PDB file of C-alpha atoms in Angstrom:
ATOM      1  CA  UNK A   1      16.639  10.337  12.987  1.00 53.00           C
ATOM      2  CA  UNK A   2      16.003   8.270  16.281  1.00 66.00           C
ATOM      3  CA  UNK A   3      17.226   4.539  15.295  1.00 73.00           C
ATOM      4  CA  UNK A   4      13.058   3.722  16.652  1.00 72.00           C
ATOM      5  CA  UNK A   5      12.019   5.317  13.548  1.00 69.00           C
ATOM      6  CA  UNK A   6      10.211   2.468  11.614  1.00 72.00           C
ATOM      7  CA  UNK A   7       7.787   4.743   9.394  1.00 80.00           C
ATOM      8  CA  UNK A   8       8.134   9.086   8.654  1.00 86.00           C
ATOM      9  CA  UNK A   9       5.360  11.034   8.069  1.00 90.00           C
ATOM     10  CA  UNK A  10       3.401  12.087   4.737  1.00 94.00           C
ATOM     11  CA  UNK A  11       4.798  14.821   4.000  1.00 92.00           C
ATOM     12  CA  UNK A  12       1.298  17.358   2.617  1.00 96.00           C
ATOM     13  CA  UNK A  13      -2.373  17.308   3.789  1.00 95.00           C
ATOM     14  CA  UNK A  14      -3.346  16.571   0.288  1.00 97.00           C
ATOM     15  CA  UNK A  15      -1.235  13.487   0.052  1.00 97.00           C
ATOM     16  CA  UNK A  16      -2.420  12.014   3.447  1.00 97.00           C
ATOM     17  CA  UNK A  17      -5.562  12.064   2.569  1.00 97.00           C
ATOM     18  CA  UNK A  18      -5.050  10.405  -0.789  1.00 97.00           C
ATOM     19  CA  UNK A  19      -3.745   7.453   1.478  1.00 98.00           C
ATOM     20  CA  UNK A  20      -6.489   7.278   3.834  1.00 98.00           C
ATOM     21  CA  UNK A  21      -8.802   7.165   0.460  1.00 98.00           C
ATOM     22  CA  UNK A  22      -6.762   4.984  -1.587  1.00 98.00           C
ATOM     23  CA  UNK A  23      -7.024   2.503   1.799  1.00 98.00           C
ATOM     24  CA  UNK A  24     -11.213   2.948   1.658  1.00 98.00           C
ATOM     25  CA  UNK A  25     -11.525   2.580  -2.110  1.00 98.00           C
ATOM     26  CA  UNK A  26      -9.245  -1.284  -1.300  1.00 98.00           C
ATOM     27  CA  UNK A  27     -11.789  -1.744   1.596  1.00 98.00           C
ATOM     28  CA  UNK A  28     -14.474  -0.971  -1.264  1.00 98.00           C
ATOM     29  CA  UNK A  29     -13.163  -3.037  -3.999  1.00 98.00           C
ATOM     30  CA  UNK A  30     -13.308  -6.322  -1.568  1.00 98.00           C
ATOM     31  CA  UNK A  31      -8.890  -6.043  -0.536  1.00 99.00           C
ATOM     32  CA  UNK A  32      -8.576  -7.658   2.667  1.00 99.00           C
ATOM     33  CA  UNK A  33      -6.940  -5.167   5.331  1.00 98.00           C
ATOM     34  CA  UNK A  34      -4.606  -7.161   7.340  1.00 98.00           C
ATOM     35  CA  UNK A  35      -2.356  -4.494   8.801  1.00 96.00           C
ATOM     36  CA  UNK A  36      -2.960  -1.115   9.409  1.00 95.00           C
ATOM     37  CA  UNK A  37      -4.998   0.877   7.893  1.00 96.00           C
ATOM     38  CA  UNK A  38      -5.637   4.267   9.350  1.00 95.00           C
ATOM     39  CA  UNK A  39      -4.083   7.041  10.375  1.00 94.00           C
ATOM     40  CA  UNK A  40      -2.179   6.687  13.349  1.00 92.00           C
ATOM     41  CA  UNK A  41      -2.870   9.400  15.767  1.00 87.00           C
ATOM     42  CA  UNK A  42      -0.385   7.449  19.230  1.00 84.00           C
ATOM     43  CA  UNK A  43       2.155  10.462  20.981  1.00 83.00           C
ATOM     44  CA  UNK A  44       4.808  10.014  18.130  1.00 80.00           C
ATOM     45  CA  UNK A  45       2.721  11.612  15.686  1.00 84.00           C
ATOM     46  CA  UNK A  46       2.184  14.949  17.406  1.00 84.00           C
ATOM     47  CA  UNK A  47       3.143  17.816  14.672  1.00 81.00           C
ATOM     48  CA  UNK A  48       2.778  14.949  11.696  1.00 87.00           C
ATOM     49  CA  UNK A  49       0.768  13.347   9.825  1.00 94.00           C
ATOM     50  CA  UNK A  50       1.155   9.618   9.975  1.00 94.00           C
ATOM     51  CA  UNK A  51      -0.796   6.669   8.258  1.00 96.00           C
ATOM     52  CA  UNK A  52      -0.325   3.027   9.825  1.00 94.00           C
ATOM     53  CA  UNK A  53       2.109   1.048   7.190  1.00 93.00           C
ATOM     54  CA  UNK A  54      -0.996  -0.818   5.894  1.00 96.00           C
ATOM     55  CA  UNK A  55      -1.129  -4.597   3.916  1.00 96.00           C
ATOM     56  CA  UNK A  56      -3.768  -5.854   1.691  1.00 98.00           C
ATOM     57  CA  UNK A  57      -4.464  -9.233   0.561  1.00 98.00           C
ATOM     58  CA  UNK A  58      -7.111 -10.622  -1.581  1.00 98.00           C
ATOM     59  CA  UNK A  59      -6.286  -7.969  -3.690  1.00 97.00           C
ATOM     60  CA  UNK A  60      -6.774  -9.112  -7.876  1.00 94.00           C
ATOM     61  CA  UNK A  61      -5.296  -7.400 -10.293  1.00 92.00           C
ATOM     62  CA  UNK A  62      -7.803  -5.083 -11.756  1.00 93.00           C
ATOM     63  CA  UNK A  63      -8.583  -3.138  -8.251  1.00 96.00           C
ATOM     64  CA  UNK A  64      -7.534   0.537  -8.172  1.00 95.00           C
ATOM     65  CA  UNK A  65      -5.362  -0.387  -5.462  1.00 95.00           C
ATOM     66  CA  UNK A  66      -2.947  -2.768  -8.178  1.00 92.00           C
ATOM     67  CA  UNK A  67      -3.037  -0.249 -10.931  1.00 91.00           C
ATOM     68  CA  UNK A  68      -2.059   3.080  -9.421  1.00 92.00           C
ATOM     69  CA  UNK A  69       0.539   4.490  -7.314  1.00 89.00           C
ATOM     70  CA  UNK A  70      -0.428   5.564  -3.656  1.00 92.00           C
ATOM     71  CA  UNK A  71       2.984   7.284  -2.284  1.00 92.00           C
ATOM     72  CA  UNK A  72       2.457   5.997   1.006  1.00 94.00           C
ATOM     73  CA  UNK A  73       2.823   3.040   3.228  1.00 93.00           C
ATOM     74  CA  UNK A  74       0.458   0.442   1.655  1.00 94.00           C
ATOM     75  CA  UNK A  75       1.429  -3.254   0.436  1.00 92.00           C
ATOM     76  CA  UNK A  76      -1.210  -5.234  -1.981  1.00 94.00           C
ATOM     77  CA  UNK A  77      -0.584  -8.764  -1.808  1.00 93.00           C
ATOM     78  CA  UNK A  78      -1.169 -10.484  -5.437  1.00 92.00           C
ATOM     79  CA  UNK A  79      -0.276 -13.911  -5.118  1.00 91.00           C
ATOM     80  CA  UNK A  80       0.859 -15.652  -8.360  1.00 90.00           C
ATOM     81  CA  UNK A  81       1.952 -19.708  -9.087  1.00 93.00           C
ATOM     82  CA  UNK A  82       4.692 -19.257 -12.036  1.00 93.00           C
ATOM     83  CA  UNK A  83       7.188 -16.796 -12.946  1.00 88.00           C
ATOM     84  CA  UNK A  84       5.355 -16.185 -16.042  1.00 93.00           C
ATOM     85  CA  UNK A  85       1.930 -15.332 -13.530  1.00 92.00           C
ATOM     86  CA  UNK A  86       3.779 -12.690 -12.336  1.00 87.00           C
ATOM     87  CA  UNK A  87       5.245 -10.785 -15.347  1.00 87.00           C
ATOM     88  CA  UNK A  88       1.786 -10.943 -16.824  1.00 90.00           C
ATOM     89  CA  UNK A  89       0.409  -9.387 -13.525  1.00 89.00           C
ATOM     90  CA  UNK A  90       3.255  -6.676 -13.582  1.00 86.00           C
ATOM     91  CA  UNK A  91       2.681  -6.088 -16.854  1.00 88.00           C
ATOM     92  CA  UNK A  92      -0.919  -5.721 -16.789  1.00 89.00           C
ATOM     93  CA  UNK A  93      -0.837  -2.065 -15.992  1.00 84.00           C
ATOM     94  CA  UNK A  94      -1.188   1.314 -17.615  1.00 81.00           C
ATOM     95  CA  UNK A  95       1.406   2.869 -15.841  1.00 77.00           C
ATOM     96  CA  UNK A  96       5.187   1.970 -15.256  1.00 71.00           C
ATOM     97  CA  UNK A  97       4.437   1.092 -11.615  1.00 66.00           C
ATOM     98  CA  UNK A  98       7.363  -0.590  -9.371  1.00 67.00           C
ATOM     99  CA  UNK A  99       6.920  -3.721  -7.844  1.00 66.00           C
ATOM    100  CA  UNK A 100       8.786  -6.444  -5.641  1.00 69.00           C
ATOM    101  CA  UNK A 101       8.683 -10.182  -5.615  1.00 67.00           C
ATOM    102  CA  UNK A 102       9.325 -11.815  -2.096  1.00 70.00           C
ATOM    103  CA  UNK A 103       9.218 -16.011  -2.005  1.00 72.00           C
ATOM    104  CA  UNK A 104      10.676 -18.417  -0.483  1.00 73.00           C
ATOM    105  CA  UNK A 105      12.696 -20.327  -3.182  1.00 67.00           C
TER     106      UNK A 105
END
């Protein structure tokens, strides 16, 4: 892999396109796209199937977008003010999902 590599492709058709509608259904809900977004199509993609790494904000906690899994390169921003906030939010699922805390303390 070329050290330029910043984002591989999805690896099935069905998956991709579970991306590209997982990123309408945010855009539906009221999630704020401010990165990304689509597929990108630029020369490095020839053969693959690539989707834009893609960030969300004004996302809340009971959009689609929070509570299930996408597989793909998409970031929803939940803000939260205490540590306690943020459990609640994590927990506040139905499944197990994964999730990471960035801030600047």
């Amino acid at each position: 892999m070329s050290t330029d590599t910043h984002v591989g492709p999805v690896t099935t058709p069905p998956q991709y396109q579970k991306i590209l509608d997982y990123i309408e259904i945010a855009k539906q809900d009221g999630a704020k796209c401010v990165l990304g977004g689509q597929a990108y199509t630029g020369p490095a993609a020839k053969g693959g199937q690539f989707v834009e790494p893609t960030i969300f904000t004004d996302v809340n906690n009971k959009m689609r977008i929070a509570q299930e899994e996408v597989f793909g390169p998409l970031l929803a921003v939940i803000p939260f003010d205490t540590e306690e906030d943020a459990i609640s939010i994590g927990n506040d699922v139905d499944f197990g999902l994964a999730a990471g805390v960035w801030t600047r303390i």
